[in-house]
Coordinates of C-alpha atoms in Angstrom, one line a residue:
M1 CA 10.3 -10.0 23.5
W2 CA 8.9 -12.2 20.3
P3 CA 6.4 -14.6 21.0
Y4 CA 8.5 -16.9 19.4
V5 CA 11.8 -19.3 20.0
V6 CA 14.0 -20.3 17.2
P7 CA 14.7 -23.8 17.0
P8 CA 17.7 -25.4 16.6
L9 CA 16.9 -25.9 12.9
Q10 CA 20.1 -28.6 12.3
A11 CA 19.2 -30.9 14.8
L12 CA 15.4 -30.6 14.0
A13 CA 15.6 -31.2 10.4
P14 CA 13.9 -34.5 9.4
A15 CA 16.2 -35.3 6.3
P16 CA 18.8 -33.8 4.5
T17 CA 16.9 -32.7 1.7
A18 CA 14.2 -31.1 3.7
Y19 CA 13.9 -27.6 3.6
V20 CA 13.5 -26.4 7.4
Q21 CA 11.1 -22.9 7.5
N22 CA 13.0 -20.1 9.5
P23 CA 11.1 -17.0 10.4
Y24 CA 14.2 -15.4 11.3
A25 CA 16.3 -16.7 8.3
V26 CA 17.4 -13.0 6.9
G27 CA 20.2 -11.9 9.7
G28 CA 19.1 -14.3 12.7
S29 CA 16.3 -11.5 13.3
L30 CA 12.6 -11.7 13.1
G31 CA 12.2 -7.9 12.2
L32 CA 14.8 -7.8 9.5
S33 CA 13.3 -11.1 8.1
A34 CA 9.8 -9.4 8.2
L35 CA 10.9 -6.2 6.9
V36 CA 12.5 -8.1 3.5
S37 CA 9.3 -10.5 3.4
V38 CA 7.0 -7.7 2.9
L39 CA 9.1 -6.7 -0.2
P40 CA 6.6 -9.2 -2.4
L41 CA 3.4 -7.1 -1.0
A42 CA 4.9 -3.8 -1.4
V43 CA 6.2 -4.4 -5.2
V44 CA 2.5 -5.1 -5.7
L45 CA 0.8 -2.8 -3.8
V46 CA 3.1 0.1 -5.2
L47 CA 2.4 -0.9 -8.8
L48 CA -0.9 -1.4 -8.5
G49 CA -1.7 1.8 -6.2
A50 CA 0.9 4.3 -6.9
L51 CA 2.1 3.8 -10.5
R52 CA -1.2 2.3 -11.4
V53 CA 0.0 -0.7 -13.7
R54 CA -2.2 -3.5 -14.7
A55 CA -3.2 -6.2 -12.1
H56 CA -1.6 -8.8 -14.1
W57 CA 2.2 -7.3 -14.7
A58 CA 1.9 -6.3 -10.7
A59 CA 1.4 -9.8 -9.6
L60 CA 4.3 -10.9 -11.9
A61 CA 6.7 -8.3 -10.2
G62 CA 5.4 -9.4 -6.8
L63 CA 5.9 -13.1 -7.5
V64 CA 9.3 -12.6 -9.0
T65 CA 10.3 -10.6 -5.7
A66 CA 8.9 -13.4 -3.6
L67 CA 10.9 -15.9 -5.5
L68 CA 14.1 -13.8 -5.3
V69 CA 13.4 -13.2 -1.5
A70 CA 12.7 -16.9 -0.9
V71 CA 15.9 -18.1 -2.3
L72 CA 18.3 -15.2 -1.3
G73 CA 16.6 -14.2 1.9
F74 CA 15.2 -17.5 3.2
G75 CA 17.9 -20.1 1.3
M76 CA 14.7 -21.7 0.0
P77 CA 16.3 -24.3 -3.0
V78 CA 15.4 -22.8 -6.1
G79 CA 13.6 -25.6 -7.7
M80 CA 11.4 -25.8 -4.3
S81 CA 10.3 -22.1 -4.7
L82 CA 9.5 -22.6 -8.4
S83 CA 7.5 -25.4 -7.4
A84 CA 5.5 -23.9 -4.6
A85 CA 4.6 -21.2 -7.3
L86 CA 3.4 -23.7 -9.6
H87 CA 1.5 -25.4 -6.7
G88 CA -0.2 -21.8 -6.0
A89 CA -1.1 -21.3 -9.6
F90 CA -2.6 -24.9 -10.4
Y91 CA -4.7 -24.3 -7.5
G92 CA -5.5 -20.8 -8.7
L93 CA -7.0 -22.4 -12.3
F94 CA -8.4 -25.5 -10.5
P95 CA -10.5 -24.7 -8.3
I96 CA -10.9 -20.9 -8.1
L97 CA -11.2 -19.9 -11.6
W98 CA -12.8 -23.1 -12.8
I99 CA -15.5 -21.7 -10.8
V100 CA -15.5 -18.3 -11.9
V101 CA -15.3 -19.2 -15.5
N102 CA -18.2 -21.3 -15.3
A103 CA -20.3 -19.2 -12.9
L104 CA -19.7 -15.9 -15.6
W105 CA -20.7 -18.4 -18.8
I106 CA -24.0 -18.9 -16.9
F107 CA -24.4 -15.2 -16.8
N108 CA -23.2 -14.8 -20.4
M109 CA -25.8 -17.3 -21.7
T110 CA -28.5 -15.4 -20.5
V111 CA -27.4 -12.1 -22.3
A112 CA -26.9 -14.2 -25.2
S113 CA -30.4 -15.6 -25.3
G114 CA -31.9 -11.8 -24.3
H115 CA -33.1 -13.4 -21.1
F116 CA -30.8 -10.7 -19.2
D117 CA -33.1 -8.2 -21.0
V118 CA -36.2 -10.1 -19.7
L119 CA -34.7 -10.2 -16.1
R120 CA -33.8 -6.3 -15.9
R121 CA -37.4 -5.3 -16.8
S122 CA -39.1 -7.7 -14.6
F123 CA -36.9 -5.8 -11.3
G124 CA -38.0 -2.5 -13.0
S125 CA -41.7 -3.3 -13.0
L126 CA -41.5 -4.4 -9.0
S127 CA -41.3 -0.9 -8.0
S128 CA -41.4 2.5 -10.1
D129 CA -39.9 4.3 -6.8
R130 CA -36.3 5.1 -7.2
R131 CA -35.6 4.1 -3.9
T132 CA -36.9 0.7 -4.2
Q133 CA -35.3 0.5 -7.7
A134 CA -31.9 0.9 -6.2
I135 CA -32.5 -1.7 -3.2
L136 CA -33.8 -4.1 -5.9
V137 CA -31.2 -3.4 -9.0
A138 CA -28.1 -2.7 -6.8
F139 CA -28.6 -4.6 -3.8
C140 CA -30.4 -7.5 -4.6
F141 CA -30.1 -8.1 -8.0
G142 CA -26.3 -6.8 -7.5
A143 CA -25.5 -9.9 -4.9
L144 CA -27.1 -12.0 -7.3
L145 CA -24.2 -11.2 -10.2
E146 CA -21.5 -11.2 -7.4
A147 CA -22.7 -14.7 -6.3
L148 CA -22.3 -16.1 -10.1
A149 CA -19.5 -13.4 -11.2
G150 CA -18.3 -10.8 -9.2
F151 CA -14.8 -9.3 -10.6
G152 CA -16.7 -6.1 -11.3
A153 CA -19.5 -7.4 -13.4
P154 CA -21.9 -6.5 -10.2
V155 CA -21.2 -2.7 -10.6
A156 CA -21.0 -2.2 -14.3
I157 CA -24.4 -4.1 -14.4
S158 CA -26.1 -2.7 -12.3
A159 CA -25.2 0.8 -12.9
V160 CA -26.3 0.1 -16.5
M161 CA -29.4 -1.1 -15.4
L162 CA -29.7 1.9 -13.2
V163 CA -29.1 4.5 -15.7
A164 CA -31.7 2.6 -18.0
L165 CA -34.2 3.2 -15.3
G166 CA -33.7 7.1 -15.3
F167 CA -30.7 7.4 -12.7
R168 CA -28.5 9.9 -12.9
P169 CA -25.0 8.3 -14.2
I170 CA -23.0 9.9 -11.1
K171 CA -25.7 8.6 -8.3
A172 CA -26.1 4.9 -10.2
A173 CA -22.2 4.5 -10.1
V174 CA -22.0 5.4 -6.5
I175 CA -25.3 3.3 -5.4
S176 CA -23.8 0.0 -7.4
L177 CA -20.5 0.8 -5.9
V178 CA -21.9 1.1 -2.3
A179 CA -24.1 -1.7 -2.8
N180 CA -20.9 -3.9 -3.7
T181 CA -20.4 -4.9 -0.3
A182 CA -21.9 -7.1 2.2
P183 CA -21.9 -10.1 -1.0
V184 CA -18.4 -9.6 -2.1
A185 CA -16.6 -12.1 0.6
F186 CA -19.0 -15.0 -0.4
G187 CA -18.8 -13.9 -4.6
A188 CA -18.3 -16.0 -7.3
M189 CA -19.7 -19.1 -5.5
A190 CA -17.2 -18.4 -2.5
V191 CA -14.0 -17.9 -4.3
P192 CA -12.6 -15.7 -1.7
I193 CA -13.9 -18.1 1.5
I194 CA -12.4 -21.2 -0.7
T195 CA -9.4 -19.3 -1.3
L196 CA -9.0 -18.1 2.2
A197 CA -9.4 -21.4 3.6
S198 CA -7.0 -23.1 1.4
V199 CA -3.8 -20.6 1.9
T200 CA -4.7 -20.7 6.0
G201 CA -5.0 -24.5 6.0
L202 CA -8.5 -23.9 8.1
P203 CA -11.4 -25.9 7.6
L204 CA -13.6 -24.2 5.0
N205 CA -16.8 -24.6 7.0
Q206 CA -15.3 -22.8 10.3
V207 CA -13.9 -19.9 8.1
A208 CA -17.1 -19.5 6.1
S209 CA -19.1 -19.8 9.5
M210 CA -17.3 -17.0 11.2
V211 CA -17.4 -14.9 7.9
G212 CA -21.3 -15.8 8.0
R213 CA -21.2 -13.9 11.3
Q214 CA -19.7 -10.6 10.5
T215 CA -20.8 -9.7 6.8
P216 CA -24.4 -9.8 7.9
F217 CA -23.9 -6.3 10.1
L218 CA -23.2 -4.9 6.8
A219 CA -26.1 -6.2 5.3
L220 CA -28.6 -4.8 7.8
F221 CA -27.8 -1.0 6.9
V222 CA -26.7 -1.2 4.0
P223 CA -30.1 -1.1 2.2
L224 CA -30.9 2.3 4.1
V225 CA -27.3 3.9 3.1
L226 CA -28.8 3.3 -0.5
V227 CA -32.0 4.7 -0.1
F228 CA -30.4 7.8 1.7
I229 CA -27.8 8.4 -1.5
V230 CA -31.2 8.3 -3.5
D231 CA -33.2 10.7 -1.7
G232 CA -31.8 11.8 1.8
V233 CA -33.3 11.8 5.1
R234 CA -36.7 11.8 3.5
G235 CA -36.0 8.8 1.7
V236 CA -35.0 6.9 4.7
R237 CA -38.1 8.2 6.5
E238 CA -40.6 6.9 3.5
A239 CA -38.9 3.9 2.5
W240 CA -37.3 2.6 5.4
V241 CA -39.7 -0.5 5.3
P242 CA -38.2 -2.1 2.1
A243 CA -34.7 -1.0 2.9
V244 CA -34.9 -2.4 6.7
G245 CA -36.9 -5.4 5.3
C246 CA -34.4 -6.4 2.5
G247 CA -31.8 -5.9 5.0
V248 CA -32.5 -8.3 7.5
V249 CA -33.8 -10.6 5.3
F250 CA -30.5 -10.9 3.5
A251 CA -28.6 -11.0 6.7
L252 CA -30.3 -13.7 8.5
A253 CA -30.4 -15.7 4.9
Q254 CA -26.3 -14.6 4.8
F255 CA -25.9 -16.0 8.0
A256 CA -28.0 -19.2 7.9
T257 CA -26.8 -20.2 4.8
S258 CA -23.1 -20.2 5.2
N259 CA -23.3 -21.7 8.6
Y260 CA -25.8 -24.5 7.7
I261 CA -26.7 -25.0 3.9
S262 CA -24.0 -24.6 1.6
V263 CA -21.3 -22.2 1.5
P264 CA -21.3 -21.4 -2.4
L265 CA -25.1 -21.0 -2.4
T266 CA -24.9 -18.0 0.4
D267 CA -25.1 -15.2 -1.9
I268 CA -27.9 -16.8 -4.2
V269 CA -30.2 -18.0 -1.4
A270 CA -29.7 -14.3 0.2
S271 CA -30.1 -12.1 -2.8
L272 CA -33.1 -14.4 -3.7
L273 CA -34.7 -14.2 -0.7
S274 CA -34.3 -10.1 -0.1
A275 CA -35.7 -9.8 -3.3
A276 CA -38.5 -11.6 -2.4
A277 CA -39.1 -10.0 0.8
V278 CA -39.2 -6.5 -0.8
F279 CA -41.7 -8.1 -3.5
A280 CA -43.9 -9.5 -0.4
L281 CA -43.7 -6.3 1.6
A282 CA -45.1 -4.1 -1.6
R283 CA -48.1 -6.9 -2.0
M284 CA -48.9 -5.8 1.7
R285 CA -48.7 -2.2 1.1
P286 CA -49.7 -1.8 -2.6
H287 CA -50.6 2.2 -1.7
A288 CA -47.2 3.1 -0.2
A289 CA -45.0 5.3 -2.4
W290 CA -42.1 3.0 -2.2
A291 CA -44.4 0.1 -3.9
A292 CA -45.8 2.0 -7.2
R293 CA -45.4 -0.3 -9.7
T294 CA -45.1 -0.2 -13.8
P295 CA -45.8 -2.9 -16.1
T296 CA -43.0 -5.0 -17.8
V297 CA -42.4 -4.0 -21.4
A298 CA -40.2 -6.2 -23.7
A299 CA -38.1 -3.8 -26.1
A300 CA -37.1 -5.0 -29.4
G301 CA -34.2 -7.6 -29.7
G302 CA -35.4 -9.1 -26.6
P303 CA -37.6 -12.7 -26.5
G304 CA -40.6 -10.8 -26.6
T305 CA -42.0 -7.9 -29.4
A306 CA -41.4 -4.4 -29.1
A307 CA -43.7 -2.8 -26.4
K308 CA -45.6 -5.6 -25.4
P309 CA -45.1 -7.1 -21.8
D310 CA -42.8 -10.2 -21.4
T311 CA -44.9 -13.3 -20.9
P312 CA -45.1 -14.9 -17.8
A313 CA -43.2 -17.8 -19.5
E314 CA -40.1 -15.9 -20.6
V315 CA -39.9 -14.3 -17.0
R316 CA -39.6 -17.8 -15.6
R317 CA -37.2 -18.8 -18.1
A318 CA -35.0 -15.6 -17.0
Y319 CA -34.7 -16.7 -13.6
A320 CA -34.4 -20.4 -14.3
P321 CA -30.6 -20.3 -14.8
Y322 CA -30.7 -19.6 -11.0
V323 CA -33.0 -21.9 -9.8
I324 CA -31.3 -24.8 -11.4
I325 CA -28.2 -23.8 -9.7
I326 CA -29.5 -23.9 -6.4
V327 CA -31.3 -27.3 -7.1
V328 CA -27.9 -29.0 -8.9
F329 CA -26.2 -27.6 -5.3
A330 CA -29.0 -28.9 -3.2
L331 CA -28.9 -32.4 -4.7
A332 CA -25.0 -32.4 -4.6
Q333 CA -25.8 -32.0 -0.6
L334 CA -28.3 -34.8 -0.1
P335 CA -27.1 -37.7 1.9
G336 CA -25.7 -40.5 -0.3
I337 CA -25.2 -38.5 -3.1
K338 CA -22.9 -36.2 -1.2
Q339 CA -20.9 -38.9 -0.1
A340 CA -20.9 -40.4 -3.6
V341 CA -19.5 -37.5 -5.0
D342 CA -17.2 -36.6 -2.2
S343 CA -15.2 -40.0 -2.8
L344 CA -14.3 -38.6 -6.4
K345 CA -11.3 -37.2 -5.1
L346 CA -7.5 -36.2 -6.6
A347 CA -5.4 -36.0 -3.8
F348 CA -1.6 -36.1 -3.8
A349 CA 1.7 -34.8 -2.5
W350 CA 2.9 -31.5 -4.6
P351 CA 6.0 -32.8 -6.3
F352 CA 9.4 -31.3 -4.7
L353 CA 8.0 -29.8 -1.9
D354 CA 10.2 -31.6 1.3
I355 CA 9.0 -28.9 3.5
A356 CA 9.2 -29.0 7.2
G357 CA 7.9 -26.4 9.7
P358 CA 10.2 -24.0 11.9
D359 CA 9.4 -27.1 14.6
G360 CA 11.0 -29.3 12.8
K361 CA 8.0 -31.5 11.7
P362 CA 7.1 -32.3 8.3
L363 CA 4.2 -30.2 6.8
T364 CA 1.0 -31.9 6.1
S365 CA -1.1 -28.6 4.8
S366 CA -2.0 -27.3 1.5
T367 CA 1.4 -25.9 1.2
V368 CA 2.7 -29.1 0.3
K369 CA -0.7 -31.2 -0.8
Y370 CA -3.2 -30.8 -3.8
S371 CA -6.6 -31.8 -2.8
L372 CA -9.8 -31.3 -5.0
T373 CA -13.2 -33.4 -5.3
W374 CA -13.5 -32.9 -8.7
L375 CA -17.4 -33.8 -8.9
S376 CA -18.4 -31.7 -5.7
T377 CA -16.6 -28.8 -6.7
A378 CA -18.5 -25.7 -7.2
G379 CA -17.1 -25.4 -10.6
T380 CA -18.0 -28.6 -11.9
L381 CA -21.9 -28.5 -10.3
L382 CA -21.7 -24.9 -11.9
L383 CA -20.8 -26.6 -15.7
I384 CA -23.7 -29.0 -15.0
A385 CA -26.3 -26.4 -14.3
G386 CA -24.7 -24.7 -17.4
A387 CA -25.5 -27.5 -19.2
I388 CA -29.2 -27.5 -18.2
S389 CA -29.5 -23.9 -18.5
A390 CA -28.5 -23.9 -21.9
I391 CA -31.3 -26.2 -22.9
V392 CA -34.1 -24.3 -20.7
L393 CA -32.8 -20.9 -22.3
G394 CA -32.9 -22.3 -26.3
L395 CA -29.3 -22.0 -27.0
G396 CA -27.8 -24.9 -29.1
A397 CA -24.8 -26.9 -28.0
R398 CA -22.9 -24.7 -30.3
R399 CA -24.1 -21.2 -29.5
A400 CA -23.4 -22.4 -25.6
L401 CA -19.8 -23.9 -26.2
A402 CA -19.1 -20.6 -28.3
T403 CA -20.4 -18.5 -25.1
W404 CA -17.9 -20.4 -23.0
G405 CA -15.3 -19.9 -24.9
R406 CA -15.7 -16.0 -25.3
T407 CA -16.2 -16.2 -21.2
V408 CA -12.6 -17.6 -20.9
A409 CA -11.2 -15.1 -23.4
E410 CA -12.9 -12.2 -21.8
L411 CA -11.2 -13.7 -18.2
R412 CA -7.8 -14.2 -20.1
W413 CA -6.0 -11.0 -17.8
A414 CA -7.8 -12.0 -14.7
I415 CA -7.1 -15.8 -15.1
L416 CA -3.4 -14.7 -15.1
T417 CA -3.8 -12.5 -12.3
V418 CA -5.3 -15.2 -10.1
A419 CA -3.2 -17.8 -11.1
T420 CA -0.2 -15.5 -10.4
V421 CA -1.7 -14.0 -6.9
L422 CA -1.8 -17.6 -5.7
A423 CA 1.6 -18.4 -7.1
L424 CA 2.8 -15.8 -4.9
A425 CA 1.2 -16.6 -1.9
Y426 CA 1.9 -20.0 -1.9
V427 CA 5.9 -19.1 -2.3
M428 CA 5.4 -16.9 0.7
N429 CA 3.7 -19.4 2.7
A430 CA 6.1 -21.9 1.9
S431 CA 9.4 -20.1 2.5
A432 CA 8.1 -18.8 5.9
Q433 CA 7.9 -15.0 4.4
T434 CA 4.2 -15.1 5.9
T435 CA 5.1 -16.7 9.3
A436 CA 8.0 -13.8 9.8
I437 CA 5.3 -10.8 8.6
G438 CA 2.5 -12.7 10.9
L439 CA 5.0 -13.0 14.2
V440 CA 6.1 -9.3 13.9
F441 CA 2.2 -8.4 13.2
A442 CA 1.0 -10.5 16.4
G443 CA 2.9 -8.0 18.6
A444 CA 0.0 -5.8 18.0
G445 CA -1.6 -7.7 21.3
A446 CA -5.4 -7.0 22.2
A447 CA -5.4 -4.2 19.1
L448 CA -4.9 -6.8 16.5
A449 CA -8.6 -7.8 16.4
F450 CA -9.3 -4.2 15.4
L451 CA -6.9 -4.1 13.0
S452 CA -7.2 -7.2 11.3
P453 CA -10.3 -6.0 9.1
V454 CA -8.4 -2.9 8.5
L455 CA -5.4 -4.8 6.7
G456 CA -8.0 -6.6 4.2
W457 CA -9.9 -3.4 3.4
L458 CA -6.0 -2.3 2.3
G459 CA -5.7 -5.3 0.3
V460 CA -8.8 -5.4 -1.4
A461 CA -8.7 -1.0 -1.7
V462 CA -5.5 -1.8 -3.8
T463 CA -5.9 -5.3 -5.4
G464 CA -9.6 -4.9 -6.1
S465 CA -10.2 -8.4 -5.3
D466 CA -11.5 -10.4 -1.8
T467 CA -10.0 -13.5 -3.5
S468 CA -6.3 -11.7 -4.0
A469 CA -6.2 -9.9 -0.7
N470 CA -7.0 -13.0 1.1
A471 CA -4.4 -14.8 -0.9
L472 CA -2.0 -12.3 0.2
F473 CA -2.9 -11.8 3.8
G474 CA -4.9 -14.6 5.1
S475 CA -2.5 -16.9 6.5
L476 CA -0.6 -13.7 7.6
Q477 CA -3.7 -13.3 9.8
V478 CA -3.7 -16.6 11.0
T479 CA -0.1 -16.6 12.1
A480 CA -0.7 -13.2 14.0
A481 CA -3.9 -14.9 15.6
N482 CA -1.9 -17.7 16.7
G483 CA 0.9 -15.7 18.7
A484 CA -1.3 -13.3 20.0
G485 CA -3.9 -15.8 21.4
L486 CA -6.5 -15.7 19.5
P487 CA -9.3 -17.6 17.5
P488 CA -7.5 -17.8 14.2
E489 CA -10.9 -18.1 12.4
L490 CA -12.0 -14.6 13.7
L491 CA -8.9 -13.2 12.1
A492 CA -8.8 -14.7 8.6
A493 CA -12.5 -14.3 8.4
A494 CA -12.0 -10.3 9.1
N495 CA -9.5 -10.5 6.7
S496 CA -12.5 -11.1 4.0
S497 CA -15.1 -8.9 6.1
G498 CA -13.2 -6.2 6.3
G499 CA -11.8 -6.7 2.6
V500 CA -15.4 -6.2 1.2
L501 CA -15.6 -2.4 2.5
G502 CA -12.4 -1.6 0.2
K503 CA -13.7 -2.7 -2.9
M504 CA -15.8 0.1 -3.4
L505 CA -12.3 2.3 -3.4
S506 CA -10.4 0.4 -5.5
P507 CA -9.4 1.8 -8.8
Q508 CA -10.4 -1.1 -10.8
N509 CA -14.0 -1.4 -9.6
L510 CA -13.9 2.9 -9.8
T511 CA -12.9 2.9 -13.2
I512 CA -15.3 0.1 -14.1
A513 CA -18.4 2.3 -12.5
A514 CA -17.0 5.3 -14.4
V515 CA -16.8 3.6 -17.9
A516 CA -20.5 1.7 -17.2
V517 CA -22.1 4.8 -17.2
R518 CA -19.9 6.9 -19.3
L519 CA -18.1 9.4 -16.9
E520 CA -14.7 7.8 -18.1
G521 CA -11.9 10.2 -16.0
Q522 CA -14.7 11.0 -13.5
E523 CA -12.9 8.3 -11.3
G524 CA -11.8 11.0 -8.6
V525 CA -15.5 12.6 -8.1
L526 CA -16.3 8.8 -7.4
L527 CA -13.9 7.8 -5.3
R528 CA -14.6 11.3 -2.7
K529 CA -18.4 10.0 -3.0
V530 CA -17.9 6.5 -1.9
I531 CA -14.9 6.8 0.5
G532 CA -16.7 8.3 3.6
W533 CA -19.2 5.5 3.4
S534 CA -16.2 2.7 2.9
L535 CA -14.5 4.2 6.2
G536 CA -17.5 5.0 8.2
M537 CA -18.8 1.1 7.6
L538 CA -14.8 0.0 8.1
L539 CA -15.1 1.7 11.7
V540 CA -18.3 -0.3 12.6
L541 CA -17.2 -3.7 11.6
A542 CA -13.8 -3.3 13.0
V543 CA -15.5 -2.4 16.8
I544 CA -17.8 -5.5 15.8
I545 CA -14.6 -7.6 15.5
A546 CA -13.0 -6.2 18.1
L547 CA -15.8 -6.9 20.4
Q548 CA -16.3 -10.6 19.1
A549 CA -12.4 -11.3 20.6
T550 CA -13.8 -10.4 23.9
P551 CA -16.7 -12.1 26.3
V552 CA -19.0 -9.5 24.8
L553 CA -19.4 -10.6 21.8
G554 CA -17.4 -13.8 22.1
W555 CA -20.4 -15.9 22.1
M556 CA -20.9 -15.1 18.6
L557 CA -18.1 -17.2 17.4
P558 CA -18.7 -20.7 16.2

């Protein structure tokens, strides 16, 4: 028997004009309603995974399907369905893409000023040992890039840097793909977590806190995996010290920052502290093979002159944007300042969305309301940090604005994709399509906690984005959790945590990695080399999350 009883809809309707959600709308059957509700997701997954249609076209096709299902299958008025889609698209632009654009803008300014090359050489000079370089560049610096940019940038840039340091292209690509795991959930200033909180209606801090008690387990052993990929068992035996040290510091920093300090800063703090830990260990054991160092030499075209070491001032300037971001976000959290900036809020009921839940009570969640603390949102804080960084990096106002414009142009298809996926998710949520799927999914009972990260993994493997997977499946996970009597924040977080392990398999990331190291057409080779790591880590994470739903690890829940 399904864990839900359909209410007498006509009697419960609060007003003649309200749309009352009914997960049994198609033929009076929950199973049939859920089957029809899967169509929008199936369209997206098939177009992306099987037919390899570009992401924005697949998302648009999924949105059209969701609208048709909402109107024809669930009886939602056309105007209300379109309004829900516009609501989701607008949320995709502000604050989601507002964060992404300004984060990537800061990174692009470091490239435009030549200080990215200084940063790359600085990382390379910390150790000439390949195993340590893999940890510093792919894991630590890759996590920093994920924190600021995401959307494939960490894989591409890390792979190019590793090739420049002497790694074989195929190995550089594999290392970069595997390293891009633990930081992904909090990537792009925590955009995936912010999206997850929005579509589920759960408090942001509650969702982030739970993810911060799952993904650190991955961080503990990913650096060791990288060392093994570089140099096999011998590498693990000889270079386990920096790998373990890096993983432990990253895991602790990710947990502490996401739970107690600042959700958007999670990966920035964790990446910088883990890199500092490796550097400190190298200074403590200077004679170890993994700690061997080479001088930092500037190449022509950078701030320094050819064959001359970068000056300490230029190295400090290269790191300055990331320090500025931390300072700006930290100031925004200070008592007094936080209350002031949070009070500047844009909040209103989204027009033409008069919706009641299956119980007949009007919805008051983010499905029908829009809210944005426009000054304290991560995107605006990044804009402020970017303006300060432009001055520090020596870019004039014209170059900084031109770089911002180029950043928007570079992201134009990603902007369309994210806005469309959010529109699709909001239509499914508003029309009760997600509720129907979630109630069926809840039938998995005790196995649900184990399967939840697998669903997130599948979503990211196909869409290439933890943000998109959270938008598609986040609300479904919460509905299923409520139906099965499990903590909703546990399964919502599991969707994002499991999703990070699907990123290395996504066609988009495989293509990015292959193109970055000039191995076009070798995506199949890369897939075969990383799929074992992805599935192995997914199994470990699924077991941990399943145990978190039991008294064994239930004490870990916030």
